[in-house]
Short mmCIF file of C-alpha atoms (C1' of nucleotides) in Angstrom, two decimals:
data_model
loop_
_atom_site.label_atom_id
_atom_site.label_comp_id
_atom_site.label_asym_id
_atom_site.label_seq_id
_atom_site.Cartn_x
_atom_site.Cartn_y
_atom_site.Cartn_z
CA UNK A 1 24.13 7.70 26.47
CA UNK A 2 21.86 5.95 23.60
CA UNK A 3 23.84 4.42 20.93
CA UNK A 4 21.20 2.92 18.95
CA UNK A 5 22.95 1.57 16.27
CA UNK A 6 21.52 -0.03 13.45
CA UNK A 7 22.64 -2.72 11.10
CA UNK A 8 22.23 -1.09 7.64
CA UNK A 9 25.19 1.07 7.41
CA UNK A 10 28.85 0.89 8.30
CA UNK A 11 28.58 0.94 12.52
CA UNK A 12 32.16 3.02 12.66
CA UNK A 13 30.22 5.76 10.44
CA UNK A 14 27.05 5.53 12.19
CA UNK A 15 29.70 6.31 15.85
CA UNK A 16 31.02 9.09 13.63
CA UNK A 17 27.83 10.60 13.17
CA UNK A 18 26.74 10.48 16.52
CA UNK A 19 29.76 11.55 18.47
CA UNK A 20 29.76 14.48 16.06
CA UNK A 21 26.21 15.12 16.77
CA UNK A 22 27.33 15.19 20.46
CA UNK A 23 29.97 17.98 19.94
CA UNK A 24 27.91 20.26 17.65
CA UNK A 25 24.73 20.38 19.87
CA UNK A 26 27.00 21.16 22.73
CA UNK A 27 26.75 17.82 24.73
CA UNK A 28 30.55 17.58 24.76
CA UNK A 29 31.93 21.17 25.24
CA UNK A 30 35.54 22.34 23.03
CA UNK A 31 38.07 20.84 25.12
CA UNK A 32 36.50 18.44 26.73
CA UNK A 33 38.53 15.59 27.54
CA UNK A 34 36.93 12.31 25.81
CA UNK A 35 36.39 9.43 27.37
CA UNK A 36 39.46 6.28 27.10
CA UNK A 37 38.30 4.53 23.71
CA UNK A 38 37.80 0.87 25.77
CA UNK A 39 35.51 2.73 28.03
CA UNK A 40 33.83 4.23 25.56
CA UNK A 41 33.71 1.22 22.88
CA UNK A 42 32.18 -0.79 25.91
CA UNK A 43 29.38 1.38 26.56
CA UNK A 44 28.56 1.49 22.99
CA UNK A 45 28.97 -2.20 22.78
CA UNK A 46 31.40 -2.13 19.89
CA UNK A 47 34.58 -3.85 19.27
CA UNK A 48 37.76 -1.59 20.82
CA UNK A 49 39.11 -1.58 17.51
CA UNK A 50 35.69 -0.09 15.65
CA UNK A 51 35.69 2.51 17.95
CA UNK A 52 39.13 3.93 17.36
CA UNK A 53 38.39 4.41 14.09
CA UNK A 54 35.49 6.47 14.08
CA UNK A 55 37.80 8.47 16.54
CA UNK A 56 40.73 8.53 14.18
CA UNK A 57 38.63 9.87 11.32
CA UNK A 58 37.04 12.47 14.08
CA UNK A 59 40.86 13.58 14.28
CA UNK A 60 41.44 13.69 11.04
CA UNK A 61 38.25 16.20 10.62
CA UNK A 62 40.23 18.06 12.88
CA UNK A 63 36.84 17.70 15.59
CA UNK A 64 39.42 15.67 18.14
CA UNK A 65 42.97 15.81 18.74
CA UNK A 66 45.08 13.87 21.29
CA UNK A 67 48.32 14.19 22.67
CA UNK A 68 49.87 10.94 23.26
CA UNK A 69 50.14 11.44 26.95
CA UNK A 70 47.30 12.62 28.47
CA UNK A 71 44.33 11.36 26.13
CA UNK A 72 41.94 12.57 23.45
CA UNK A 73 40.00 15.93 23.72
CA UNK A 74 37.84 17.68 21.64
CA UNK A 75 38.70 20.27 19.82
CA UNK A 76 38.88 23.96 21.32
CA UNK A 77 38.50 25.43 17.69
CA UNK A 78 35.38 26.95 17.99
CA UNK A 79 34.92 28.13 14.40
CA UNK A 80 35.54 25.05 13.31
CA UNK A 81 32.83 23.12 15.37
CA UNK A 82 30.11 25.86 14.02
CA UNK A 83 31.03 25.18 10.63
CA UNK A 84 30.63 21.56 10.91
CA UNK A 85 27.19 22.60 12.75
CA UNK A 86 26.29 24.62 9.79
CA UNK A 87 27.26 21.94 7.56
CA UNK A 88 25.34 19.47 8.77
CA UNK A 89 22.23 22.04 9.01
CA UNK A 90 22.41 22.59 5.39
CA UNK A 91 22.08 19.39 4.66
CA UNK A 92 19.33 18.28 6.68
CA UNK A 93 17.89 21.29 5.13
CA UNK A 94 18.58 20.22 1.70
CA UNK A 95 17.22 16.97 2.33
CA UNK A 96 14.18 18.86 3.86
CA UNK A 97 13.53 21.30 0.76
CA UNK A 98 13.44 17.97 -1.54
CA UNK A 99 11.23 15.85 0.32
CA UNK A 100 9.03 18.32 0.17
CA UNK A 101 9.04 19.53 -3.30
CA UNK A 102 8.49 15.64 -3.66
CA UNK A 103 5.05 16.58 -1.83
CA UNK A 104 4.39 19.17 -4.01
CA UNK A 105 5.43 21.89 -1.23
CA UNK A 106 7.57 24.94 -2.64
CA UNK A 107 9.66 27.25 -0.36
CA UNK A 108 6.92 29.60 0.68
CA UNK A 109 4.23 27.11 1.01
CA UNK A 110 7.16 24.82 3.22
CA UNK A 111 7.68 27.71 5.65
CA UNK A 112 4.26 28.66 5.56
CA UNK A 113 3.33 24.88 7.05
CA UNK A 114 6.37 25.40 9.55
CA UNK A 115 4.73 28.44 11.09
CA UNK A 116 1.73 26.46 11.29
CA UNK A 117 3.29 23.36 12.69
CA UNK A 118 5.28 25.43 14.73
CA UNK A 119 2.42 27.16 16.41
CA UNK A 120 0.09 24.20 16.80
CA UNK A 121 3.04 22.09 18.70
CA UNK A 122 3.22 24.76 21.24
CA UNK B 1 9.45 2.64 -11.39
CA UNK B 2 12.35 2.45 -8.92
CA UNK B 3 11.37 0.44 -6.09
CA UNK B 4 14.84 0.80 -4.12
CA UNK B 5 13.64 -1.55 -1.06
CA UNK B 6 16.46 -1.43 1.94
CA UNK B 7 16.70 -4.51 3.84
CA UNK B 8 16.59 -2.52 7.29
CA UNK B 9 12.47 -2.31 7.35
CA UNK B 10 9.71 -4.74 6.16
CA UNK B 11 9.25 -4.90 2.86
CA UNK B 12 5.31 -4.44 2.77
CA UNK B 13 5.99 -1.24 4.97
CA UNK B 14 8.48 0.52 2.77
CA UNK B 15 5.80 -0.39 -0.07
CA UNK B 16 3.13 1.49 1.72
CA UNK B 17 5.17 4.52 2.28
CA UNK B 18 6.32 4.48 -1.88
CA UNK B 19 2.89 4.20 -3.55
CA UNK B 20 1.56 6.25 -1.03
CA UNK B 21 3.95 8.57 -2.08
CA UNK B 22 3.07 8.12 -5.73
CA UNK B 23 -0.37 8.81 -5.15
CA UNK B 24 -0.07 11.80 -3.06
CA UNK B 25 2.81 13.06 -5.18
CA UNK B 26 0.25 12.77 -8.07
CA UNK B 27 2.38 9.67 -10.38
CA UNK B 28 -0.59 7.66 -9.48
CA UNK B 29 -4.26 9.96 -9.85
CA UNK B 30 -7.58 9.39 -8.48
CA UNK B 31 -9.31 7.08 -10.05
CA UNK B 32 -6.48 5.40 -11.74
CA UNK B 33 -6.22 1.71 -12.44
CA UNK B 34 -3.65 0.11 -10.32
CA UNK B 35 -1.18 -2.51 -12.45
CA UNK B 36 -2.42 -6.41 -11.35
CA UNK B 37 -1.26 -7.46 -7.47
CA UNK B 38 0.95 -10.09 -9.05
CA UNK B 39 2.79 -7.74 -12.11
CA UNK B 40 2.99 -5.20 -9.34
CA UNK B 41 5.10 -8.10 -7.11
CA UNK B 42 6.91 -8.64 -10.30
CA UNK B 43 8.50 -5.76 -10.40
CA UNK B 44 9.22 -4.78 -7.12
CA UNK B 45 10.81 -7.85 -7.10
CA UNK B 46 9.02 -9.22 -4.24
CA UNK B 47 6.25 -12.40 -3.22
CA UNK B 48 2.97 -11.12 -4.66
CA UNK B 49 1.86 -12.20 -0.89
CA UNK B 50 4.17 -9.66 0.42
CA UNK B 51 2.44 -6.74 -2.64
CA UNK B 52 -0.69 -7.91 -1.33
CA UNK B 53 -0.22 -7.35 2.09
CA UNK B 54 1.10 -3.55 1.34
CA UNK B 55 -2.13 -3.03 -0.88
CA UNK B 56 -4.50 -4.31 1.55
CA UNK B 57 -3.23 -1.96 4.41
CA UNK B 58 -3.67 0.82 2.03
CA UNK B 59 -7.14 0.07 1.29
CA UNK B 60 -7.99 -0.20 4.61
CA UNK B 61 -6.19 3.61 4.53
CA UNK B 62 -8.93 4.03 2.15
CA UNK B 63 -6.18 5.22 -1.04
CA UNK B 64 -7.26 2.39 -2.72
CA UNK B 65 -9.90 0.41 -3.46
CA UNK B 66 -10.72 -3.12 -5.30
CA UNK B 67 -13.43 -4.60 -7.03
CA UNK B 68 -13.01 -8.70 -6.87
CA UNK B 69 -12.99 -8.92 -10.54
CA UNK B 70 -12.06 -5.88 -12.65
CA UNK B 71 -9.15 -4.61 -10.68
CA UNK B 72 -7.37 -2.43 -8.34
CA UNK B 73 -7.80 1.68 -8.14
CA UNK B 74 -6.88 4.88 -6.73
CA UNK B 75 -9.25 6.24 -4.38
CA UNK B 76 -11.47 9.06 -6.02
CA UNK B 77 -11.63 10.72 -2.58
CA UNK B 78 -9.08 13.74 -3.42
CA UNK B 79 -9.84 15.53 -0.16
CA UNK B 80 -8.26 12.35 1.11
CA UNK B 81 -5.53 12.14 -0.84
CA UNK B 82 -4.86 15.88 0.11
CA UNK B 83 -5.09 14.89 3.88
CA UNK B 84 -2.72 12.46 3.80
CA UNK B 85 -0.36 14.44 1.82
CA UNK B 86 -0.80 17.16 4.70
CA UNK B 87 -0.13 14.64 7.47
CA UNK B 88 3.01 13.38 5.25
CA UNK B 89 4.51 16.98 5.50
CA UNK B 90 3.49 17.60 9.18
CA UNK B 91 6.11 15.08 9.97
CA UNK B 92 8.21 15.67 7.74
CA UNK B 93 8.24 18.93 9.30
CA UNK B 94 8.07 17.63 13.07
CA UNK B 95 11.23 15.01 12.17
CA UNK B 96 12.84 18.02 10.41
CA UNK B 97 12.48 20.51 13.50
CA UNK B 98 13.53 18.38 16.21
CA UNK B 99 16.48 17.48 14.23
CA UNK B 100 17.54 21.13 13.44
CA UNK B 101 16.76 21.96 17.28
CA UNK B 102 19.00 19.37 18.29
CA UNK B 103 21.92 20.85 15.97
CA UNK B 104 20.93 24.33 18.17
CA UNK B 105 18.50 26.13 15.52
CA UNK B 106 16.03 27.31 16.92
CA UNK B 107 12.01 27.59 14.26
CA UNK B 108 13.86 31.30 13.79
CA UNK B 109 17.38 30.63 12.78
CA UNK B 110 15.77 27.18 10.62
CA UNK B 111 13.88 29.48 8.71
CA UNK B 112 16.52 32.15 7.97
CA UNK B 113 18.90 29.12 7.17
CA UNK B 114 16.10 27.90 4.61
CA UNK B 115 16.06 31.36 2.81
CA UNK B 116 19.52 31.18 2.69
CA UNK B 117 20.10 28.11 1.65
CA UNK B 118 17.36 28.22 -0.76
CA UNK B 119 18.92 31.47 -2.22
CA UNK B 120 22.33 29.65 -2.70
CA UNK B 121 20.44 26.77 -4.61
CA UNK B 122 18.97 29.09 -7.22
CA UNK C 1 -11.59 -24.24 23.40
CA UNK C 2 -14.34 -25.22 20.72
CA UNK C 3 -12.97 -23.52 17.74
CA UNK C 4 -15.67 -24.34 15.13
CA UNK C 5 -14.75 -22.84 11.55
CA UNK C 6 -16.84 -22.95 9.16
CA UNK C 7 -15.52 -22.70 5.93
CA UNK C 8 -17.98 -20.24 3.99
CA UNK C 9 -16.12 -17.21 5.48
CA UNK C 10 -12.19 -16.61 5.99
CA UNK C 11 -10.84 -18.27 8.84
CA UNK C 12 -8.64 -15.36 10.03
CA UNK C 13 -12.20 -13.29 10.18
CA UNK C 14 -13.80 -16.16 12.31
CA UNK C 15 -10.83 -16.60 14.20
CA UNK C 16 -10.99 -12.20 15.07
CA UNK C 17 -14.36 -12.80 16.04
CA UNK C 18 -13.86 -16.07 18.49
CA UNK C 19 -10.88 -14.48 20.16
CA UNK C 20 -13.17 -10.91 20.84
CA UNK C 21 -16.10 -12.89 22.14
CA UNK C 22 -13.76 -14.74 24.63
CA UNK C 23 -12.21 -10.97 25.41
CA UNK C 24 -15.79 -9.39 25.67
CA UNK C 25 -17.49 -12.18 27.42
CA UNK C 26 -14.38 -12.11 30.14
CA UNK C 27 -13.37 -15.40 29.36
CA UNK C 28 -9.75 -13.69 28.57
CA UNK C 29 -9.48 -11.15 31.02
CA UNK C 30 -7.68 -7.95 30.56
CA UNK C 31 -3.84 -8.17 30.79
CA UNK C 32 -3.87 -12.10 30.60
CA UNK C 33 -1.16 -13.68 28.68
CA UNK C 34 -1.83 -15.27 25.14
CA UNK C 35 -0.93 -18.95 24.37
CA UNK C 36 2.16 -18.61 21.85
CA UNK C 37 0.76 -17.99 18.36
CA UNK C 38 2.01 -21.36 16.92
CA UNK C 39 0.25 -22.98 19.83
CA UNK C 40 -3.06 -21.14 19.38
CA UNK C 41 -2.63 -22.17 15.39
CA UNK C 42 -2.16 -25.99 16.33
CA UNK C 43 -5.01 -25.47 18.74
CA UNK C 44 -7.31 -23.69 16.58
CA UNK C 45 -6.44 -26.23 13.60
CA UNK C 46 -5.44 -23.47 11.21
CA UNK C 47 -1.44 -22.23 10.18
CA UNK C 48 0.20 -20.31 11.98
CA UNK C 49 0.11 -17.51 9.39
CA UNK C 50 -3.45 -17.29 9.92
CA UNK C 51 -3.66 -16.76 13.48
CA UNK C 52 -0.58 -14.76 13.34
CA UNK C 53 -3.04 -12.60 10.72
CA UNK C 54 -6.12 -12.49 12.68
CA UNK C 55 -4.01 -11.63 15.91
CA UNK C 56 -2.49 -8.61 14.42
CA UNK C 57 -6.02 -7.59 13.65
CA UNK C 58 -6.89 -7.73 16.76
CA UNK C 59 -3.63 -5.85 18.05
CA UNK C 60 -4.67 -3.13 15.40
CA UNK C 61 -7.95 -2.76 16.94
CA UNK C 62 -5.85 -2.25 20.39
CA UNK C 63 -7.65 -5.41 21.92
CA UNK C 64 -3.91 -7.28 22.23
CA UNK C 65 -0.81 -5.87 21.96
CA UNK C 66 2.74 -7.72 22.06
CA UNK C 67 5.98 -7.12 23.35
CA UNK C 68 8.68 -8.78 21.24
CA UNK C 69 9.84 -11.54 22.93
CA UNK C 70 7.83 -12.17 25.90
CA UNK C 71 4.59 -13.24 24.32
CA UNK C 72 1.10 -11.48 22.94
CA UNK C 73 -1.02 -9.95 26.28
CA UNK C 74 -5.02 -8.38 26.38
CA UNK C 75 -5.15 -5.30 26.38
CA UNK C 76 -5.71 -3.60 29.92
CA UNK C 77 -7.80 -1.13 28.81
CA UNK C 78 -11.01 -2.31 30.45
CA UNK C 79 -13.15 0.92 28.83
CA UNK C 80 -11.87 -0.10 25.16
CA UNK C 81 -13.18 -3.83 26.02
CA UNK C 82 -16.48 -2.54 27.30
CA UNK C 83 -16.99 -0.01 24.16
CA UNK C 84 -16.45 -2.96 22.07
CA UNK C 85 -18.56 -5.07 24.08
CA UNK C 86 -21.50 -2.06 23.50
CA UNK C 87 -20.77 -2.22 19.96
CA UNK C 88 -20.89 -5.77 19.38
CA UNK C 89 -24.17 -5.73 21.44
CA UNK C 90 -25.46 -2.79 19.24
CA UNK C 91 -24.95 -4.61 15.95
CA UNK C 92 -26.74 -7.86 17.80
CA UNK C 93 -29.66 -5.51 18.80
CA UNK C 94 -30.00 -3.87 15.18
CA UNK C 95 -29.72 -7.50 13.34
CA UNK C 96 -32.42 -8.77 15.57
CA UNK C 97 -34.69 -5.85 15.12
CA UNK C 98 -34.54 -5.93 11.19
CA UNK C 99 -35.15 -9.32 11.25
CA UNK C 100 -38.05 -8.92 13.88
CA UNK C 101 -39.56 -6.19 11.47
CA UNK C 102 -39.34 -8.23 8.32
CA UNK C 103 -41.60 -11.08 10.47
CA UNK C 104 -43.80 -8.04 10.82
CA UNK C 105 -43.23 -7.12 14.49
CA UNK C 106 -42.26 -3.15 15.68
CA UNK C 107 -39.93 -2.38 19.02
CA UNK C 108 -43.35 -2.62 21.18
CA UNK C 109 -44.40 -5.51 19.90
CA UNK C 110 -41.13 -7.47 20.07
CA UNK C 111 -40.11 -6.27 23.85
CA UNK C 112 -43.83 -8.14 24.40
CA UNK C 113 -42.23 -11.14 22.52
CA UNK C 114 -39.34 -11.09 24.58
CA UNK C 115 -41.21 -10.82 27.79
CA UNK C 116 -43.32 -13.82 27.06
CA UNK C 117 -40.30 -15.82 25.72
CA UNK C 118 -37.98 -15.13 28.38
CA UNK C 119 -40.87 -15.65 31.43
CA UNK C 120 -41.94 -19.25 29.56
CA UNK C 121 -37.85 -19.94 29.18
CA UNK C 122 -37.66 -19.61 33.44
CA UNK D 1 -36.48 -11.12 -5.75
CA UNK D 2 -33.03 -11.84 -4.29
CA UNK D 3 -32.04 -15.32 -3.91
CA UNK D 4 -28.91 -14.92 -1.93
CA UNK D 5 -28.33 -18.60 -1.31
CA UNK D 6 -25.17 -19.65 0.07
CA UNK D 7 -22.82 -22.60 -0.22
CA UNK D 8 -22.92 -23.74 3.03
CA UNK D 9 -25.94 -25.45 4.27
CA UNK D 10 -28.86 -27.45 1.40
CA UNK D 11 -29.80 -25.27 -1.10
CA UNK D 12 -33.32 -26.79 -0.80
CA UNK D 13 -33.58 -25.61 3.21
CA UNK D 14 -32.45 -22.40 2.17
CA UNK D 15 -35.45 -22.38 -0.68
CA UNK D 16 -38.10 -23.29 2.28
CA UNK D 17 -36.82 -20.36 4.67
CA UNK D 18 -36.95 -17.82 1.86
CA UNK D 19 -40.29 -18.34 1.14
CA UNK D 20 -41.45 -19.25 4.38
CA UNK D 21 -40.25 -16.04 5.03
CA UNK D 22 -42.19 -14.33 2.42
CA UNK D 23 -44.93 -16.22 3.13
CA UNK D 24 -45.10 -14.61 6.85
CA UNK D 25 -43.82 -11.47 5.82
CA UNK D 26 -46.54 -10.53 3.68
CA UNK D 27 -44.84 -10.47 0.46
CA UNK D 28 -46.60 -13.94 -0.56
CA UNK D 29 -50.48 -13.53 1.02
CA UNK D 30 -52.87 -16.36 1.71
CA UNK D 31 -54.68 -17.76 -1.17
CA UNK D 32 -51.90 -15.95 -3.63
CA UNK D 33 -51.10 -18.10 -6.62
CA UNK D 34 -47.57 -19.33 -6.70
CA UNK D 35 -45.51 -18.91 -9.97
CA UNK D 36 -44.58 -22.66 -11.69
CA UNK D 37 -42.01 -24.53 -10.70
CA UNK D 38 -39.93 -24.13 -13.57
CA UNK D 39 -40.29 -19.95 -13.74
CA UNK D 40 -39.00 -20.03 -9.34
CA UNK D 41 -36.12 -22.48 -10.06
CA UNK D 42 -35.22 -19.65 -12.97
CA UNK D 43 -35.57 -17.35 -10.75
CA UNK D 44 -33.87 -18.78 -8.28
CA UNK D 45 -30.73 -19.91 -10.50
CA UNK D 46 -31.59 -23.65 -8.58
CA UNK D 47 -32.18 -27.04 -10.74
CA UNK D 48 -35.99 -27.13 -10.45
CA UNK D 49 -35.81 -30.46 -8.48
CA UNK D 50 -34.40 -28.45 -6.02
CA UNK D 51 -37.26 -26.09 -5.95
CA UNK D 52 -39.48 -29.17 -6.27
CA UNK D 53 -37.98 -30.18 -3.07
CA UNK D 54 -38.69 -27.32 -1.22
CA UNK D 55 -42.14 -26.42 -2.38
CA UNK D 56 -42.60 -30.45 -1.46
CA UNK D 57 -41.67 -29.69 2.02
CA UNK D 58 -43.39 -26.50 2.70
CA UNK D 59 -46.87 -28.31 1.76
CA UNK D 60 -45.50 -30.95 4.51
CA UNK D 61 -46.12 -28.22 6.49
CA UNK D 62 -49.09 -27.03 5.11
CA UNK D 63 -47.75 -23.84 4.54
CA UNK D 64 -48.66 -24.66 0.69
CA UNK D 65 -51.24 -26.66 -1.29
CA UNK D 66 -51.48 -27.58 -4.98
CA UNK D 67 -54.59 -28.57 -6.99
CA UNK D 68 -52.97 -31.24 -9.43
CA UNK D 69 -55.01 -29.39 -12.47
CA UNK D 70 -54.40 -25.06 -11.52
CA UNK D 71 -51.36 -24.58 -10.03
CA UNK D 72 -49.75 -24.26 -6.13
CA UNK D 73 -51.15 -21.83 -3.72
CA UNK D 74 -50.20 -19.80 -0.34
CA UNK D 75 -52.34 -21.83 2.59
CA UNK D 76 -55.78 -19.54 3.25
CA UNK D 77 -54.85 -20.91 6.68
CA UNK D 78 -53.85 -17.32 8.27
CA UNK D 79 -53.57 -18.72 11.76
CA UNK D 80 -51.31 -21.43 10.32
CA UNK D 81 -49.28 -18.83 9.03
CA UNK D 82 -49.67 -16.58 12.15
CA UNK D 83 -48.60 -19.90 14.17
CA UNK D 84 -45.63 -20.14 12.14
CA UNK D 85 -44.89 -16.41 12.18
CA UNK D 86 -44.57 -16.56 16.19
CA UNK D 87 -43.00 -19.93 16.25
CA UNK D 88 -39.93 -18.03 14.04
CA UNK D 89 -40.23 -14.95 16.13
CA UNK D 90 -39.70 -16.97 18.72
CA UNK D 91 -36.52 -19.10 17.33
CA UNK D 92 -35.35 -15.52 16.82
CA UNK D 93 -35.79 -14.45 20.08
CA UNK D 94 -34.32 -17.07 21.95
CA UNK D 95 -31.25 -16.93 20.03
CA UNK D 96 -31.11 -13.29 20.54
CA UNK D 97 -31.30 -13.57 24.09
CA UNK D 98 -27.92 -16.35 24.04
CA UNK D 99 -25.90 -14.40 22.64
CA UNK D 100 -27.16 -11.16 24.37
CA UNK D 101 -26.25 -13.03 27.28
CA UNK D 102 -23.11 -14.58 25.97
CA UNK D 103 -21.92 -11.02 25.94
CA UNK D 104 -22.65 -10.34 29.41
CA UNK D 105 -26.64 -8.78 29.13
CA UNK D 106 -29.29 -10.31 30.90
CA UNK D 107 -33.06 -9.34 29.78
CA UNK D 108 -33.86 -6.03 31.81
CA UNK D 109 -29.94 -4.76 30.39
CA UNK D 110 -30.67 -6.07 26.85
CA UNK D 111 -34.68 -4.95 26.96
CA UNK D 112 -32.44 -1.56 28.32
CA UNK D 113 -30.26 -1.50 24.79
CA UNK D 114 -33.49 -2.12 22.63
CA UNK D 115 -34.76 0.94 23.84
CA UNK D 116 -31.59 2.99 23.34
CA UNK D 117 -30.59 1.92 20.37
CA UNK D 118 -34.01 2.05 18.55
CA UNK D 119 -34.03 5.63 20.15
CA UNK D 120 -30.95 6.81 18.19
CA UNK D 121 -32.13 4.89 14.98
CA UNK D 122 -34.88 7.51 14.44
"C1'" DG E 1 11.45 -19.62 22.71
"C1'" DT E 2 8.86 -15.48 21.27
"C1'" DG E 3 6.65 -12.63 17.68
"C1'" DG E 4 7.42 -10.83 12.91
"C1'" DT E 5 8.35 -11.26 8.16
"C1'" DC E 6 8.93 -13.33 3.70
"C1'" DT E 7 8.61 -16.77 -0.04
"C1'" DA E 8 6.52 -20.31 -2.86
"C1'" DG E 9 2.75 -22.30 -4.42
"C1'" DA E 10 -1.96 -23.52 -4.31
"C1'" DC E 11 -7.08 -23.01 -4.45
"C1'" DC E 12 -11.38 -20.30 -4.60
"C1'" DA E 13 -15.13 -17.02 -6.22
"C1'" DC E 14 -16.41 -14.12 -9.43
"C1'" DT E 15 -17.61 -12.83 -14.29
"C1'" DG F 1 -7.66 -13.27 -15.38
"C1'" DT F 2 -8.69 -10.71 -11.08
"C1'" DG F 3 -8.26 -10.22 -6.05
"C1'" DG F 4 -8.54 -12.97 -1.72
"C1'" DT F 5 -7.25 -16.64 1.21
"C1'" DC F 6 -4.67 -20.42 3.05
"C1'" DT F 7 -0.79 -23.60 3.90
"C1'" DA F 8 3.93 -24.97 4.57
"C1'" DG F 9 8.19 -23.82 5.73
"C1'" DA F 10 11.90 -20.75 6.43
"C1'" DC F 11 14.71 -16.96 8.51
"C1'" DC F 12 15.37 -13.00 11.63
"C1'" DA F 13 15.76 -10.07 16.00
"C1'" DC F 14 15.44 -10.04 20.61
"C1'" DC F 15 16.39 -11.60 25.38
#
DNA sequence: GTGGTCTAGACCACT
DNA sequence: GTGGTCTAGACCACC
């Protein structure tokens, strides 16, 4: 696994976002069981303590849960995890529409260049 | 002009990427006079060394041009201009599609979520 | 190494052109290692800045490249170092003849010349 | 007439090559009546001791003559100027040929390029 | 210790 | 007064 962090931004938001990424695309499945957060925080090369708290606020998204006992697991709410995919597809879409307009691309003439783009990267 | 420079990149790059985008988003026209190197520097709030060096790699882009003595100026090229703007949204585009695949949309779905979400915005 | 700059044109654009001749000519071969920029500076008798300049150049023509922090190599692309090579000869070969023609001699006449010259120079 | 003269070598050697060279060129025949002193150092943007100079040292070479009473003249010498024509051709060559060779072409390679390259000039 | 970047300040040519 | 160049010196990331 690739943690590229970077140094601009909070690193326990930047785990956030990526462990999140890797339950929405699939990577780890509803109910998988996570990781111990030493392990983990080692192969990210973070500090123990960082770590936890990009899992606590994971929990409290409701994205992981963990029963004192036997570890930390993802989620098995299924719904939930697609809504936090769509979420997260609106807004990269959102972002998308208004870097374009900033190009001078409207809707029609954006997904006209994506069926082009689209067909040429075949 | 906002010239919100991150400290994350270098600074003559992120300069590049913002006048290119005010010429291809059309704040700065072909043929326009560009503001002197060192007012420019000024008021990006940066060494005029450091404006300089973003200018130059645009001119050897060939958005810009400079006589020794009268000044700075937009190239008058507008099929160039419209290229680069072109190449600008191809990767947007690219960036934007690899991300959405990753999140599990497929060019399909990402368009039908664009209509949607573009419907919601109205 | 004879670095002699002459001060009617910029020394970074002297310095390009000293480093491609010793690239072209073979007298850097292709994947050699470059002398530290701060040593080629002292060498050279210039700043660092300005050998730091004209080897970027060079790495933006794809003669060098660099890897961080192991030091600035040749390229090894041998075909890119002989098309330069053919270009550098081309612009030698069109100099020559325009100045040939302006002392009034055509190809025929200067391959004679060069005949002559080069069986008197044995 | 262009007097492109340059900081960095005499002025006054620069004078005797630019007319030398029009001298052999054609431009300035044998037996053509030069233009005073005074109107050439005009021309030339040089102090007219300067252009003294040179015309001083180009009838040290016989390449000019003046009658103290009408005025300076081109030499009617034509082989002088022939001589002098060759001798440059010559100069040319040879320096050709160093750097042709510098850059890894002997004579048959670079007598090779001529051809090619004044091929594709047409 | 390496390359890369940035700043500060100077000088030059051109006109 | 413009752009272009150069120097000196500093800091940073990376390994």
């Amino acid at each position: 696994m690739q943690w590229n962090l970077k140094g601009d931004r909070p690193i326990y938001q930047q785990l956030v976002e990526l462990i999140t990424m890797q339950i929405v695309s699939g990577m780890l499945q509803a109910g998988d069981k996570m990781m111990p957060v030493r392990e983990l925080a080692n192969e990210a090369g973070v500090n123990p303590n960082t770590m936890q708290r990009a899992l606590a606020e994971l929990e409290r998204q409701g994205l992981l849960y963990s029963s004192r006992t036997t570890g930390r697991y993802v989620t098995e709410d299924a719904a939930l995890i697609m809504r936090v995919r769509e979420s997260l597809a609106e807004e990269q879409i959102t972002d998308f529409l208004a870097r374009m307009e900033q190009l001078g691309y409207d809707k029609e003439k954006t997904i006209f260049m994506i069926e082009r783009v689209s067909r040429e990267g075949n």
